[in-house]
């Protein structure tokens, strides 16, 4: 079995690197259950995978990495698990801010951030400010995010512009809409990876993934690392992306 370094060499000669990779990080709970550990420990191990994937993405030359860290629906999990996830998020941004900056990672948080507790919110603001000048990798962390809610926000913004006479209904096109999404300043994902074998989108980037290639792996998120990222990229490089057209 080739290791991560060998896979990276293959990627470099196998064609275009996906500019934007999005990941639904799933399976932390099952990983913990399989080891008779509490669920929060699965999330803690999942944080290590986040580090590995950020480094792997930088080395491969990916420009944008989007990670679904906490959905709007996740607020309904038991309070203990929600607070463990929030603490991990804080720990990650506080503990990794300097290293992320050194690696040139521009961190952004996307979602209903007003729902975060004050301490988490302050930590988030700090890392965003600290890394704002970085340009090697853009890391989008989706927190308290739901794609339908994001779409409704965009629709409300369009509707209020129409009501105020700033926009006519005929001027509502794809670009007017995408400008109002959290992701307005990044290209759509080329590759969407979901771990743990589940075959669903779970309200992630519904508009943005119109032509995205999917990669579903049975590997649970805490076991996912550089090697698994590179396997998904290599598989992506074999795909024939047609965007609805016929082959040339
Ligand atoms: C899904 O696994 C994962 C999450 C809800 C949280 C993802 C969080 C991390 C990877 C750690 C912290 C992240 C950052 C960015 C610091 P699940 O709990 O739904 O697993 P299950 O389906 O096996 O129960």
CSV table of C-alpha atoms and ligand atoms in Angstrom, one decimal:
chain,number,residue,atom,x,y,z
A,1,UNK,CA,0.0,0.0,0.0
A,2,UNK,CA,1.5,3.4,-1.0
A,3,UNK,CA,2.1,5.8,1.9
A,4,UNK,CA,1.1,9.5,1.9
A,5,UNK,CA,4.4,10.7,0.3
A,6,UNK,CA,4.1,8.2,-2.6
A,7,UNK,CA,0.4,9.2,-3.1
A,8,UNK,CA,1.5,12.9,-3.1
A,9,UNK,CA,4.0,12.2,-5.8
A,10,UNK,CA,1.3,10.4,-7.9
A,11,UNK,CA,-1.1,13.4,-7.4
A,12,UNK,CA,1.6,15.7,-8.8
A,13,UNK,CA,1.7,13.9,-12.1
A,14,UNK,CA,-1.9,12.9,-12.3
A,15,UNK,CA,-3.6,16.2,-13.4
A,16,UNK,CA,-5.4,19.1,-11.9
A,17,UNK,CA,-5.5,19.4,-8.1
A,18,UNK,CA,-9.0,20.2,-6.8
A,19,UNK,CA,-8.9,23.9,-5.9
A,20,UNK,CA,-11.6,23.6,-3.2
A,21,UNK,CA,-12.0,20.4,-1.1
A,22,UNK,CA,-15.0,20.3,1.3
A,23,UNK,CA,-15.3,17.6,4.0
A,24,UNK,CA,-18.3,16.3,6.0
A,25,UNK,CA,-16.3,15.0,9.0
A,26,UNK,CA,-18.5,12.1,10.3
A,27,UNK,CA,-18.0,9.1,12.5
A,28,UNK,CA,-16.4,10.5,15.7
A,29,UNK,CA,-19.1,9.0,17.8
A,30,UNK,CA,-18.9,5.5,16.3
A,31,UNK,CA,-15.1,5.7,16.6
A,32,UNK,CA,-15.4,6.3,20.3
A,33,UNK,CA,-18.2,3.7,20.8
A,34,UNK,CA,-16.1,1.1,19.1
A,35,UNK,CA,-13.4,1.7,21.8
A,36,UNK,CA,-16.0,2.0,24.7
A,37,UNK,CA,-14.9,5.6,25.1
A,38,UNK,CA,-17.2,8.6,25.7
A,39,UNK,CA,-18.2,10.5,22.5
A,40,UNK,CA,-16.3,13.7,23.3
A,41,UNK,CA,-13.1,11.6,23.1
A,42,UNK,CA,-14.0,10.7,19.5
A,43,UNK,CA,-14.3,14.4,18.7
A,44,UNK,CA,-10.9,15.1,20.4
A,45,UNK,CA,-9.3,12.5,18.1
A,46,UNK,CA,-11.2,14.1,15.3
A,47,UNK,CA,-9.4,17.3,16.0
A,48,UNK,CA,-6.1,15.5,15.2
A,49,UNK,CA,-7.5,14.6,11.8
A,50,UNK,CA,-8.3,18.3,11.2
A,51,UNK,CA,-4.6,19.1,11.7
A,52,UNK,CA,-3.5,16.3,9.4
A,53,UNK,CA,-5.9,17.3,6.7
A,54,UNK,CA,-4.9,21.0,6.8
A,55,UNK,CA,-1.2,20.0,6.4
A,56,UNK,CA,-2.1,17.5,3.7
A,57,UNK,CA,-4.1,20.1,1.8
A,58,UNK,CA,-1.3,22.7,2.0
A,59,UNK,CA,1.3,20.2,0.6
A,60,UNK,CA,-1.0,19.1,-2.2
A,61,UNK,CA,-1.6,22.7,-3.2
A,62,UNK,CA,-5.3,22.8,-2.4
A,63,UNK,CA,-6.4,26.5,-2.2
A,64,UNK,CA,-9.6,26.2,-0.1
A,65,UNK,CA,-10.5,23.6,2.5
A,66,UNK,CA,-14.0,23.6,3.9
A,67,UNK,CA,-14.8,21.6,7.0
A,68,UNK,CA,-18.3,21.0,8.4
A,69,UNK,CA,-17.5,21.2,12.1
A,70,UNK,CA,-20.9,21.8,13.7
A,71,UNK,CA,-24.3,22.0,12.1
A,72,UNK,CA,-27.3,24.0,13.2
A,73,UNK,CA,-28.9,20.6,14.0
A,74,UNK,CA,-26.0,19.7,16.2
A,75,UNK,CA,-27.2,22.3,18.8
A,76,UNK,CA,-29.9,19.6,19.6
A,77,UNK,CA,-27.3,17.1,20.8
A,78,UNK,CA,-27.0,16.5,24.6
A,79,UNK,CA,-25.7,19.7,26.4
A,80,UNK,CA,-22.6,17.9,27.5
A,81,UNK,CA,-21.6,16.9,24.0
A,82,UNK,CA,-22.4,20.4,22.7
A,83,UNK,CA,-20.2,22.0,25.3
A,84,UNK,CA,-17.4,19.5,24.6
A,85,UNK,CA,-17.5,20.4,20.9
A,86,UNK,CA,-17.5,24.1,21.7
A,87,UNK,CA,-14.5,23.7,24.1
A,88,UNK,CA,-12.6,21.7,21.4
A,89,UNK,CA,-13.3,24.4,18.9
A,90,UNK,CA,-11.9,27.0,21.3
A,91,UNK,CA,-8.9,24.8,22.1
A,92,UNK,CA,-8.2,24.3,18.5
A,93,UNK,CA,-8.3,28.0,17.6
A,94,UNK,CA,-6.3,29.0,20.6
A,95,UNK,CA,-3.8,26.2,20.5
A,96,UNK,CA,-3.3,26.3,16.7
A,97,UNK,CA,-3.5,30.0,15.9
A,98,UNK,CA,0.2,30.7,15.7
A,99,UNK,CA,1.0,27.5,13.8
A,100,UNK,CA,-1.9,28.2,11.3
A,101,UNK,CA,-0.5,31.7,10.8
A,102,UNK,CA,3.0,30.3,10.3
A,103,UNK,CA,1.7,27.9,7.7
A,104,UNK,CA,-0.1,30.7,5.9
A,105,UNK,CA,-3.6,29.4,6.7
A,106,UNK,CA,-6.3,32.1,6.5
A,107,UNK,CA,-9.1,30.9,8.8
A,108,UNK,CA,-12.7,31.8,8.4
A,109,UNK,CA,-15.8,30.7,10.3
A,110,UNK,CA,-19.1,30.4,8.4
A,111,UNK,CA,-22.5,30.0,10.0
A,112,UNK,CA,-24.7,31.5,12.6
A,113,UNK,CA,-21.8,32.6,14.8
A,114,UNK,CA,-24.1,34.8,16.9
A,115,UNK,CA,-25.2,31.6,18.7
A,116,UNK,CA,-21.7,30.9,19.9
A,117,UNK,CA,-20.9,31.5,23.6
A,118,UNK,CA,-18.9,34.7,24.3
A,119,UNK,CA,-15.6,32.8,25.0
A,120,UNK,CA,-15.8,30.7,21.8
A,121,UNK,CA,-16.9,33.8,19.8
A,122,UNK,CA,-13.9,35.8,21.1
A,123,UNK,CA,-11.5,33.0,20.2
A,124,UNK,CA,-12.9,32.7,16.8
A,125,UNK,CA,-12.6,36.5,16.2
A,126,UNK,CA,-9.0,36.4,17.3
A,127,UNK,CA,-7.8,33.7,15.0
A,128,UNK,CA,-9.7,35.2,12.1
A,129,UNK,CA,-8.0,38.6,12.7
A,130,UNK,CA,-4.6,36.9,13.3
A,131,UNK,CA,-4.6,35.0,10.0
A,132,UNK,CA,-6.4,37.5,7.8
A,133,UNK,CA,-3.2,38.2,5.9
A,134,UNK,CA,-2.4,34.5,5.1
A,135,UNK,CA,-2.7,33.3,1.6
A,136,UNK,CA,-1.4,29.7,1.3
A,137,UNK,CA,-4.7,27.9,2.2
A,138,UNK,CA,-8.1,29.3,3.0
A,139,UNK,CA,-9.6,27.2,5.8
A,140,UNK,CA,-13.4,27.5,6.1
A,141,UNK,CA,-14.8,26.1,9.3
A,142,UNK,CA,-18.5,25.8,9.1
A,143,UNK,CA,-20.0,26.2,12.6
A,144,UNK,CA,-23.6,26.5,13.5
A,145,UNK,CA,-24.2,26.1,9.8
A,146,UNK,CA,-27.1,24.9,7.8
A,147,UNK,CA,-27.3,25.3,4.0
A,148,UNK,CA,-31.1,25.9,3.9
A,149,UNK,CA,-30.7,28.7,6.5
A,150,UNK,CA,-27.9,30.2,4.4
A,151,UNK,CA,-30.1,30.1,1.3
A,152,UNK,CA,-33.0,31.8,3.1
A,153,UNK,CA,-30.6,34.6,4.3
A,154,UNK,CA,-29.6,35.2,0.7
A,155,UNK,CA,-33.2,35.2,-0.4
A,156,UNK,CA,-34.2,37.7,2.3
A,157,UNK,CA,-31.3,39.9,1.4
A,158,UNK,CA,-32.4,39.9,-2.3
A,159,UNK,CA,-36.1,40.5,-1.3
A,160,UNK,CA,-35.2,43.5,0.8
A,161,UNK,CA,-33.1,45.0,-2.0
A,162,UNK,CA,-36.0,44.5,-4.4
A,163,UNK,CA,-38.4,46.1,-1.8
A,164,UNK,CA,-36.1,49.0,-1.4
A,165,UNK,CA,-35.8,49.5,-5.1
A,166,UNK,CA,-32.1,48.7,-5.3
A,167,UNK,CA,-32.7,45.6,-7.5
A,168,UNK,CA,-35.3,44.5,-10.0
A,169,UNK,CA,-36.6,40.9,-9.9
A,170,UNK,CA,-35.0,40.5,-13.4
A,171,UNK,CA,-31.6,41.3,-12.0
A,172,UNK,CA,-31.7,38.3,-9.7
A,173,UNK,CA,-29.4,35.9,-11.3
A,174,UNK,CA,-26.9,33.2,-10.1
A,175,UNK,CA,-24.2,35.8,-9.4
A,176,UNK,CA,-26.6,38.1,-7.4
A,177,UNK,CA,-27.5,35.1,-5.4
A,178,UNK,CA,-24.0,33.6,-4.8
A,179,UNK,CA,-22.8,37.0,-3.7
A,180,UNK,CA,-25.1,36.8,-0.7
A,181,UNK,CA,-23.9,33.4,0.5
A,182,UNK,CA,-21.2,32.9,3.2
A,183,UNK,CA,-19.0,31.4,0.5
A,184,UNK,CA,-19.2,34.4,-1.9
A,185,UNK,CA,-15.5,34.8,-2.1
A,186,UNK,CA,-14.4,31.2,-2.8
A,187,UNK,CA,-15.0,29.0,-5.8
A,188,UNK,CA,-17.5,26.1,-5.5
A,189,UNK,CA,-16.1,22.9,-4.1
A,190,UNK,CA,-14.5,20.6,-6.7
A,191,UNK,CA,-14.5,17.6,-4.4
A,192,UNK,CA,-16.7,16.8,-1.4
A,193,UNK,CA,-15.6,14.0,0.9
A,194,UNK,CA,-17.8,12.4,3.4
A,195,UNK,CA,-16.3,10.0,6.0
A,196,UNK,CA,-18.0,7.0,7.8
A,197,UNK,CA,-19.8,5.7,4.8
A,198,UNK,CA,-23.0,7.7,5.1
A,199,UNK,CA,-24.4,8.6,1.7
A,200,UNK,CA,-26.1,12.0,2.4
A,201,UNK,CA,-25.5,15.7,2.2
A,202,UNK,CA,-26.9,16.7,5.6
A,203,UNK,CA,-27.7,20.3,4.7
A,204,UNK,CA,-24.1,21.2,3.7
A,205,UNK,CA,-23.5,23.6,0.8
A,206,UNK,CA,-26.6,22.6,-1.2
A,207,UNK,CA,-26.3,25.4,-3.7
A,208,UNK,CA,-22.5,25.3,-4.0
A,209,UNK,CA,-22.2,21.5,-4.8
A,210,UNK,CA,-24.2,21.6,-8.1
A,211,UNK,CA,-21.2,20.2,-10.0
A,212,UNK,CA,-19.0,18.9,-7.2
A,213,UNK,CA,-17.5,15.4,-7.4
A,214,UNK,CA,-18.3,13.2,-4.4
A,215,UNK,CA,-16.0,10.8,-2.5
A,216,UNK,CA,-17.5,8.7,0.2
A,217,UNK,CA,-15.2,6.6,2.3
A,218,UNK,CA,-16.0,4.1,5.1
A,219,UNK,CA,-13.1,5.5,7.2
A,220,UNK,CA,-14.3,7.1,10.4
A,221,UNK,CA,-13.2,10.8,10.7
A,222,UNK,CA,-10.7,10.1,13.6
A,223,UNK,CA,-8.9,7.6,11.3
A,224,UNK,CA,-8.8,10.0,8.3
A,225,UNK,CA,-5.5,11.6,7.6
A,226,UNK,CA,-3.2,12.8,4.8
A,227,UNK,CA,-3.1,9.4,3.2
A,228,UNK,CA,-6.9,9.2,3.0
A,229,UNK,CA,-7.1,12.8,1.7
A,230,UNK,CA,-4.6,12.0,-1.1
A,231,UNK,CA,-6.5,8.8,-2.0
A,232,UNK,CA,-9.6,10.9,-2.5
A,233,UNK,CA,-7.7,13.5,-4.6
A,234,UNK,CA,-6.2,10.8,-6.8
A,235,UNK,CA,-9.6,9.3,-7.3
A,236,UNK,CA,-11.0,12.8,-8.2
A,237,UNK,CA,-8.2,13.2,-10.8
A,238,UNK,CA,-9.5,10.1,-12.6
A,239,UNK,CA,-13.0,11.6,-13.0
A,240,UNK,CA,-14.4,13.0,-16.2
A,241,UNK,CA,-16.0,16.3,-15.2
A,242,UNK,CA,-18.4,17.4,-17.9
A,243,UNK,CA,-20.6,20.0,-16.2
A,244,UNK,CA,-23.6,18.8,-18.2
A,245,UNK,CA,-21.7,18.9,-21.5
A,246,UNK,CA,-20.6,16.0,-23.8
A,247,UNK,CA,-16.9,15.0,-23.7
A,248,UNK,CA,-14.6,17.1,-26.0
B,1,LIG,C1,-19.6,14.0,13.3
B,1,LIG,O1,-19.4,12.9,14.0
B,1,LIG,C2,-18.7,15.1,13.8
B,1,LIG,C3,-19.1,16.2,14.4
B,1,LIG,C4,-20.5,16.5,14.7
B,1,LIG,C5,-18.1,17.2,14.9
B,1,LIG,C6,-16.9,17.4,14.1
B,1,LIG,C7,-15.8,17.9,15.0
B,1,LIG,C8,-14.5,17.6,15.0
B,1,LIG,C9,-13.9,16.8,14.0
B,1,LIG,C10,-13.6,18.1,16.1
B,1,LIG,C11,-13.4,19.5,16.3
B,1,LIG,C12,-13.3,20.3,15.0
B,1,LIG,C13,-12.5,21.4,14.9
B,1,LIG,C14,-12.6,22.1,13.6
B,1,LIG,C15,-11.7,21.9,15.9
B,1,LIG,P1,-20.6,12.2,14.8
B,1,LIG,O2,-20.5,12.7,16.2
B,1,LIG,O3,-21.9,12.6,14.1
B,1,LIG,O4,-20.3,10.7,14.7
B,1,LIG,P2,-21.3,9.5,14.7
B,1,LIG,O5,-22.2,9.7,13.4
B,1,LIG,O6,-20.5,8.3,14.6
B,1,LIG,O7,-22.1,9.5,15.9
